CSV table of C-alpha atoms in Angstrom, one decimal:
chain,number,residue,atom,x,y,z
A,1,GLY,CA,0.0,0.0,0.0
A,2,LEU,CA,0.9,3.7,-0.1
A,3,ALA,CA,2.7,5.1,2.9
A,4,TYR,CA,0.9,7.9,4.8
A,5,HIS,CA,2.7,11.1,5.4
A,6,PRO,CA,1.0,13.3,8.1
A,7,LEU,CA,1.5,17.1,7.7
A,8,ALA,CA,1.0,19.9,10.2
A,9,PRO,CA,-2.5,21.2,9.4
A,10,ALA,CA,-2.1,23.9,6.8
A,11,LYS,CA,-5.0,26.0,5.5
A,12,LEU,CA,-5.8,25.3,1.9
A,13,PHE,CA,-8.7,27.9,1.9
A,14,ASP,CA,-11.1,29.5,4.2
A,15,THR,CA,-14.1,31.4,2.8
A,16,ARG,CA,-14.6,33.4,6.2
A,17,LEU,CA,-11.2,34.9,5.9
A,18,GLY,CA,-10.6,35.1,2.1
A,19,ILE,CA,-7.7,32.7,2.3
A,20,GLY,CA,-7.0,30.7,-0.8
A,21,ALA,CA,-7.9,33.3,-3.5
A,22,PHE,CA,-11.5,33.3,-2.5
A,23,PRO,CA,-13.4,36.4,-1.3
A,24,PRO,CA,-14.6,36.3,2.3
A,25,GLN,CA,-18.1,35.1,1.6
A,26,LYS,CA,-20.2,32.1,2.1
A,27,LEU,CA,-20.5,29.4,-0.5
A,28,ALA,CA,-24.0,29.8,-2.0
A,29,SER,CA,-26.5,27.1,-2.3
A,30,LYS,CA,-26.0,24.8,-5.3
A,31,HIS,CA,-22.7,26.5,-6.1
A,32,SER,CA,-19.2,25.1,-6.2
A,33,LEU,CA,-15.6,26.2,-5.8
A,34,GLY,CA,-12.5,24.5,-6.9
A,35,VAL,CA,-8.9,24.8,-5.6
A,36,SER,CA,-5.6,23.6,-7.1
A,37,LEU,CA,-3.6,21.4,-4.8
A,38,VAL,CA,-0.4,22.1,-6.8
A,39,ARG,CA,0.6,25.2,-4.7
A,40,ALA,CA,-0.1,23.3,-1.6
A,41,PHE,CA,2.6,20.7,-2.5
A,42,GLY,CA,5.5,22.9,-3.4
A,43,GLY,CA,4.2,24.1,-6.8
A,44,ASP,CA,5.1,21.1,-8.8
A,45,PRO,CA,2.4,18.6,-9.9
A,46,ALA,CA,5.0,15.7,-9.4
A,47,ASN,CA,4.8,16.4,-5.7
A,48,LEU,CA,1.1,15.8,-5.4
A,49,PRO,CA,0.2,12.6,-3.4
A,50,LYS,CA,-1.9,9.9,-4.9
A,51,VAL,CA,-4.4,10.6,-2.2
A,52,VAL,CA,-4.8,13.7,-0.1
A,53,VAL,CA,-6.1,13.8,3.4
A,54,LEU,CA,-8.1,17.0,4.1
A,55,SER,CA,-10.0,18.4,7.2
A,56,VAL,CA,-13.1,19.9,5.8
A,57,THR,CA,-15.1,22.2,8.1
A,58,ALA,CA,-18.5,23.7,7.6
A,59,VAL,CA,-19.1,26.9,9.6
A,60,GLY,CA,-22.2,29.3,9.9
A,61,ALA,CA,-24.6,27.3,7.7
A,62,THR,CA,-27.9,29.0,7.2
A,63,SER,CA,-29.6,25.6,6.5
A,64,ASN,CA,-29.1,21.9,7.1
A,65,GLY,CA,-27.1,20.2,4.2
A,66,SER,CA,-23.9,18.7,3.0
A,67,VAL,CA,-21.0,19.6,0.9
A,68,ASN,CA,-19.6,17.1,-1.8
A,69,ALA,CA,-16.1,16.8,-3.1
A,70,PHE,CA,-15.6,16.0,-6.8
A,71,HIS,CA,-13.2,16.3,-9.8
A,72,TYR,CA,-14.4,19.0,-12.1
A,73,SER,CA,-15.5,17.7,-15.5
A,74,ALA,CA,-16.4,20.1,-18.3
A,75,ALA,CA,-18.6,17.4,-19.8
A,76,LYS,CA,-20.8,17.2,-16.7
A,77,PRO,CA,-20.2,20.3,-14.4
A,78,PRO,CA,-22.4,20.8,-11.2
A,79,THR,CA,-25.9,22.2,-11.6
A,80,PRO,CA,-28.7,22.7,-9.1
A,81,THR,CA,-30.1,19.3,-10.0
A,82,TYR,CA,-26.8,17.4,-10.3
A,83,ALA,CA,-24.4,17.2,-7.4
A,84,PRO,CA,-21.4,15.3,-8.3
A,85,GLY,CA,-19.1,13.4,-5.9
A,86,ALA,CA,-19.9,12.1,-2.5
A,87,PRO,CA,-20.9,14.1,0.6
A,88,VAL,CA,-17.7,14.8,2.7
A,89,VAL,CA,-19.3,16.8,5.5
A,90,ALA,CA,-22.9,17.0,6.6
A,91,PHE,CA,-23.9,20.0,8.7
A,92,ASN,CA,-26.8,21.6,10.6
A,93,THR,CA,-27.8,25.2,10.8
A,94,GLY,CA,-25.3,27.3,12.8
A,95,ILE,CA,-23.3,24.4,14.1
A,96,GLN,CA,-19.7,24.1,13.1
A,97,THR,CA,-19.0,20.5,11.7
A,98,SER,CA,-15.7,18.9,10.6
A,99,ASN,CA,-14.8,15.7,8.8
A,100,LEU,CA,-11.5,14.2,7.7
A,101,VAL,CA,-11.6,13.4,4.1
A,102,THR,CA,-9.3,11.1,2.1
A,103,TYR,CA,-9.6,12.1,-1.5
A,104,SER,CA,-8.0,10.3,-4.5
A,105,LEU,CA,-6.7,12.7,-7.0
A,106,ASP,CA,-6.8,10.2,-9.8
A,107,GLY,CA,-4.1,12.0,-11.7
A,108,GLY,CA,-5.9,15.4,-11.3
A,109,THR,CA,-4.6,18.5,-9.5
A,110,GLN,CA,-7.8,20.0,-8.2
A,111,VAL,CA,-10.5,19.4,-5.8
A,112,TRP,CA,-13.9,20.9,-6.0
A,113,PHE,CA,-16.6,21.4,-3.3
A,114,TYR,CA,-20.3,21.7,-4.1
A,115,ASN,CA,-22.7,23.1,-1.5
A,116,ASN,CA,-25.7,20.6,-1.8
A,117,ALA,CA,-27.7,22.6,0.9
A,118,SER,CA,-30.6,25.1,0.4
A,119,GLY,CA,-28.6,27.7,2.2
A,120,ALA,CA,-25.2,29.2,2.2
A,121,VAL,CA,-22.1,27.9,4.3
A,122,HIS,CA,-18.6,28.9,5.0
A,123,LEU,CA,-15.9,26.3,4.3
A,124,ARG,CA,-12.5,25.8,5.8
A,125,VAL,CA,-10.3,23.1,4.3
A,126,ASP,CA,-6.9,22.2,5.7
A,127,VAL,CA,-4.4,19.8,4.2
A,128,VAL,CA,-3.4,17.3,7.0
A,129,GLY,CA,-1.5,14.6,5.0
A,130,GLY,CA,-1.1,12.4,1.9
A,131,PHE,CA,-0.7,8.9,0.8
A,132,GLY,CA,2.0,8.3,-1.9
A,133,LEU,CA,4.3,11.2,-1.3
A,134,ASN,CA,7.9,10.8,-2.5
A,135,LEU,CA,9.5,12.5,0.5
A,136,PRO,CA,8.5,13.2,4.1
A,137,ILE,CA,7.5,16.9,4.1
A,138,SER,CA,5.9,19.4,6.4
A,139,ALA,CA,3.6,22.3,5.5
A,140,THR,CA,3.8,25.8,6.8
A,141,ILE,CA,1.6,28.8,6.0
A,142,VAL,CA,3.4,31.8,4.4
A,143,GLY,CA,1.0,34.6,3.8
A,144,LYS,CA,-1.8,33.0,1.9
A,145,GLU,CA,0.2,30.2,0.5
A,146,ILE,CA,1.3,26.8,1.8
A,147,ARG,CA,5.0,26.1,1.6
A,148,LEU,CA,6.4,22.6,2.0
A,149,GLU,CA,9.9,21.7,3.3
A,150,ASP,CA,11.8,18.6,2.3
A,151,HIS,CA,13.3,17.2,5.6
A,152,ASP,CA,15.6,14.7,3.6
A,153,ALA,CA,17.5,17.3,1.6
């Protein structure tokens, strides 16, 4: 199997604070946002793990619902009647809820999140590890970017 490499939690994005190139606003009902993981793993797609481990937190939801994670496909993008992927965090109105997610990149470089609720929600996503990394690395936040350091070099 693939070796697991834990990382110190590093914020990939937070819609409350505008971290991760997103404005500080909630993810609207039936809308999605995508984020590239390349910058989170040193800026080189070759550094991406086979499977990334994320902590996904829903905050300040205005209705009960769930958020799905998926690979974006131009052939079948999300719509209000089609929610791709699987639910990764279910939440209730006003209650902060987190879940650890193992997400296979399948050769891709992005992960997308779709708000399947009837109301809006803030999302915070942290990278906490990966399976199939070539080197043990650790993540640190520098400004609004995540920098990884190779401890074997």
